[in-house]
CSV table of C-alpha atoms in Angstrom, one decimal:
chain,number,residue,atom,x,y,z
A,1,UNK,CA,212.1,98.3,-29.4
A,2,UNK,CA,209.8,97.3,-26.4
A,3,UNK,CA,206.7,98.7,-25.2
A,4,UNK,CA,206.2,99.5,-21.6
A,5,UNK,CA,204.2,97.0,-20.9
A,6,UNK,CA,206.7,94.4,-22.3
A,7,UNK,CA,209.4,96.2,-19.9
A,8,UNK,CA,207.3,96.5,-16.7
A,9,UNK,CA,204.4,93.8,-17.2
A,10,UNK,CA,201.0,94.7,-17.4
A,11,UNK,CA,199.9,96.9,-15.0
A,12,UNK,CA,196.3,95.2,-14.4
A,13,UNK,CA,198.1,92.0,-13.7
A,14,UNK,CA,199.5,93.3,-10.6
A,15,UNK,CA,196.3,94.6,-8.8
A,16,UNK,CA,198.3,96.0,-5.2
A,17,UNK,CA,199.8,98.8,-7.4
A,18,UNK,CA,196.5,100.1,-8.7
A,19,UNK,CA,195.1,102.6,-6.5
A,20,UNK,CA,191.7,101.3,-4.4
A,21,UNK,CA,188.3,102.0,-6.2
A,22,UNK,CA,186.4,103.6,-3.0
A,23,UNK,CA,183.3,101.8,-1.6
A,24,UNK,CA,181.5,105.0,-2.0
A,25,UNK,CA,181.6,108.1,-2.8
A,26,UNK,CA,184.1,110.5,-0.7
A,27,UNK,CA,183.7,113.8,-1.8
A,28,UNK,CA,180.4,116.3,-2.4
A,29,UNK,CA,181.3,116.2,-6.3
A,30,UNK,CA,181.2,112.4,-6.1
A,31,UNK,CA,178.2,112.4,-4.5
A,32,UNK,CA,176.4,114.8,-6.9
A,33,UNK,CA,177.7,112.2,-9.5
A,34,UNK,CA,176.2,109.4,-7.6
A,35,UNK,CA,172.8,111.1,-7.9
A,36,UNK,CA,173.3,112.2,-11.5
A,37,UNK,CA,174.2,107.9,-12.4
A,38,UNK,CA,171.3,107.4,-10.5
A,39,UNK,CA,169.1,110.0,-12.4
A,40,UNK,CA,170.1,108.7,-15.7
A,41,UNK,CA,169.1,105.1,-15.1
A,42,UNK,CA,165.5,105.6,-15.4
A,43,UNK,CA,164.2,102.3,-15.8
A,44,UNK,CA,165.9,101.2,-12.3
A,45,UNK,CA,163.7,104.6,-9.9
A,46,UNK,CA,160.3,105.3,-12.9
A,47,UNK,CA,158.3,101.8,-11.7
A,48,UNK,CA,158.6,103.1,-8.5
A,49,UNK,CA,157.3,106.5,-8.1
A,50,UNK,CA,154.0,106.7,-6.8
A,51,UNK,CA,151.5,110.0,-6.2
A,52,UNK,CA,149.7,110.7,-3.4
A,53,UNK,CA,147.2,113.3,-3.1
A,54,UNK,CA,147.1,113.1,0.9
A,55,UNK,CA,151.4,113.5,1.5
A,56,UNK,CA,154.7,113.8,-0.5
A,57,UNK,CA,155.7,110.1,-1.2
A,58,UNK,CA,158.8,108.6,-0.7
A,59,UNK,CA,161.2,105.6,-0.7
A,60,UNK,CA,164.5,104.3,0.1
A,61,UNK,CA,165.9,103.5,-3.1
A,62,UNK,CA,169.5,102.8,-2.0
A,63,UNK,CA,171.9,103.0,1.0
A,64,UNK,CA,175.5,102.8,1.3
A,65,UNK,CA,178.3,102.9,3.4
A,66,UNK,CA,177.7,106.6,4.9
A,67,UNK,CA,174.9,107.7,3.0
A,68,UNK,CA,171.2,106.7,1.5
A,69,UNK,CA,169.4,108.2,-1.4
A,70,UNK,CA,165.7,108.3,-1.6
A,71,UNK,CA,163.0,109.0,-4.3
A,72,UNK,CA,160.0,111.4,-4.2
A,73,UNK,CA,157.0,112.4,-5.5
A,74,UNK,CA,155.7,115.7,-5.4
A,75,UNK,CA,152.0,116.6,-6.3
A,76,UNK,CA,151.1,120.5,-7.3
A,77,UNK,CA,151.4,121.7,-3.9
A,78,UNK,CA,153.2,119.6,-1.7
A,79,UNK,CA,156.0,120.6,-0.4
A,80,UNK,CA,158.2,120.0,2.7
A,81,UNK,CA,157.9,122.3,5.2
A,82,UNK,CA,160.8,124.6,6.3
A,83,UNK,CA,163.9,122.5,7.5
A,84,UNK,CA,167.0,121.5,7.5
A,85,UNK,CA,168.7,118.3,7.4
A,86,UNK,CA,170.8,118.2,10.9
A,87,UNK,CA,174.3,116.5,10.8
A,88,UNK,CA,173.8,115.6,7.0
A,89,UNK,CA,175.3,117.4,3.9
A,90,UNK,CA,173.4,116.0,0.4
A,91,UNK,CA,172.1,116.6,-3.0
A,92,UNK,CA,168.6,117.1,-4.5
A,93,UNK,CA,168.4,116.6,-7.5
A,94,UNK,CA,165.2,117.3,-9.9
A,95,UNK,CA,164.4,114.0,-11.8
A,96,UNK,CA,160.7,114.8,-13.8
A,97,UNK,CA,158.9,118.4,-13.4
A,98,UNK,CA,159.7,121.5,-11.7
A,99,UNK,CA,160.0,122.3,-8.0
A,100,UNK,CA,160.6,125.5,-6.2
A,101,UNK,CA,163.5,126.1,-3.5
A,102,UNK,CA,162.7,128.7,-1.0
A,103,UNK,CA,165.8,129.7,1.1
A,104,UNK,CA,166.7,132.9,3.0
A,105,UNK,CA,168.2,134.4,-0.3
A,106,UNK,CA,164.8,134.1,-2.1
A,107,UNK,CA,163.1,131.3,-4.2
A,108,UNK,CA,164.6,129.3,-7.2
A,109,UNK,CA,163.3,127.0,-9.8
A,110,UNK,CA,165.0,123.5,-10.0
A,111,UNK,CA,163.8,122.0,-13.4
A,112,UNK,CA,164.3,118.7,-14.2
A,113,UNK,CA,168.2,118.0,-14.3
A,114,UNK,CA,168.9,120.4,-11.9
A,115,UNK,CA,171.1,119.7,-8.6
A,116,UNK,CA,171.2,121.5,-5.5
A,117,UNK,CA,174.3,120.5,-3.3
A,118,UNK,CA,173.7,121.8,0.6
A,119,UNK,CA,175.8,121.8,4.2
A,120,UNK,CA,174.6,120.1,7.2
A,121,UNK,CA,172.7,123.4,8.7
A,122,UNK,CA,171.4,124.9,5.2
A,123,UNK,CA,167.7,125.5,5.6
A,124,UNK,CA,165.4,125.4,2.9
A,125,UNK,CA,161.9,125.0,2.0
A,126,UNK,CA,161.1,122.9,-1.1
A,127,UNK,CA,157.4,123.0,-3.3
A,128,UNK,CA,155.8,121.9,-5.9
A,129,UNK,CA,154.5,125.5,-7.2
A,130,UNK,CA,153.8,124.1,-10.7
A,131,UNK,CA,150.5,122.3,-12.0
A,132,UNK,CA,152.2,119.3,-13.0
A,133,UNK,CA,153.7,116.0,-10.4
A,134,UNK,CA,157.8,116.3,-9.9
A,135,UNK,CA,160.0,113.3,-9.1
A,136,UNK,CA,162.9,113.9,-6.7
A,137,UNK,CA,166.1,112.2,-5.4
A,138,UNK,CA,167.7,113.3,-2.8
A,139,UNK,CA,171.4,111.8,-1.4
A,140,UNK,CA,172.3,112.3,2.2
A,141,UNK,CA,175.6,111.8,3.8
A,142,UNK,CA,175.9,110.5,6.3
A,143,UNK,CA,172.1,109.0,6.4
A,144,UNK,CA,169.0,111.3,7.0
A,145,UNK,CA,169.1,111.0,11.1
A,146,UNK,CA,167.4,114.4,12.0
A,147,UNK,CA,165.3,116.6,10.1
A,148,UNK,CA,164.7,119.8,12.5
A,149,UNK,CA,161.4,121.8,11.2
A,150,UNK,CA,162.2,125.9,11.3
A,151,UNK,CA,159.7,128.3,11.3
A,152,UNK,CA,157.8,129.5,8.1
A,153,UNK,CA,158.8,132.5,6.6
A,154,UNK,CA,156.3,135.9,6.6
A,155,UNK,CA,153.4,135.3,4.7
A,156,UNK,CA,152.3,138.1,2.0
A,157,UNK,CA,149.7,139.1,4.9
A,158,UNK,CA,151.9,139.5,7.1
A,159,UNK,CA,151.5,136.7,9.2
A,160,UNK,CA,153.6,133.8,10.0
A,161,UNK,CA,152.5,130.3,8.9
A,162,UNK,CA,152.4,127.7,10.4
A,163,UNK,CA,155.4,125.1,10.5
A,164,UNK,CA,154.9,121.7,8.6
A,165,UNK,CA,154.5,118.7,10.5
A,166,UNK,CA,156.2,116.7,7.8
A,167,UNK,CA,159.4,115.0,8.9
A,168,UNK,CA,159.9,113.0,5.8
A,169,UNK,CA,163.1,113.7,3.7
């Protein structure tokens, strides 16, 4: 008896009737993937990181069609300033350490692994509350073009503090 590939060739010898490996990513889930590939190769984004005392570091680490994905640091302390990320959807995710999300829902902990996958619009706040550095990547689709600052939230005192000045991603 014959085997299928006998009958009808071999399938991989005939490239027009496999379907087209994209150029990028094309859907949130495959971007989230993108950022977790990313996250596991270590050795390719740990030389990189640096900390800086003064600002929240960061660096291009790759950009594709449609999108870029940076690295950052994160001392205890930093953090971004409330925002949001304009036209751009994208995925943070939580390489080394622990950072806090604040959002109109209330805070959360991203520990290292952690993803957060958020719309053009969603506005967010994100710190380093612990006493140890954090490392960061962040994927943005399209590319990071605006980063609009919003207005802190109420502090315990009753006050409102002042907006960051950091436009960084």
């Amino acid at each position: 008896m014959n085997s299928d590939v006998q009958i009808a060739g071999d399938p991989l010898a005939i490239p027009h009737l496999l379907p087209p490996v994209p150029a990028h990513p094309a859907t949130v889930a495959g971007f989230a993937g993108l950022a977790r590939s990313i996250a596991a190769d270590r050795a390719a984004w740990a030389p990189l990181v640096r900390y800086d005392t003064t600002t929240r570091w960061y660096h291009r680490l790759r950009t594709g069609p449609g999108y870029e994905v940076w690295l950052l640091s994160w001392v205890p302390g930093q953090g971004s300033g409330r925002h949001d990320h304009g036209a751009s959807s994208g995925v943070l995710t939580v390489l080394e350490g622990e950072l806090t999300e604040h959002t109109g829902a209330g805070p959360r902990t991203l520990t290292a692994g952690a993803q957060q996958v958020f719309a053009p619009g969603y506005v967010h706040e994100v710190v380093n509350d612990a006493l140890a550095p954090a490392v960061s990547l962040h994927v943005y689709f399209p590319g990071l073009t605006d980063m609009p600052m919003h207005p802190s939230q109420t502090t315990v005192s009753g006050g409102a503090a002042a907006p960051s000045e950091v436009l960084a991603p």
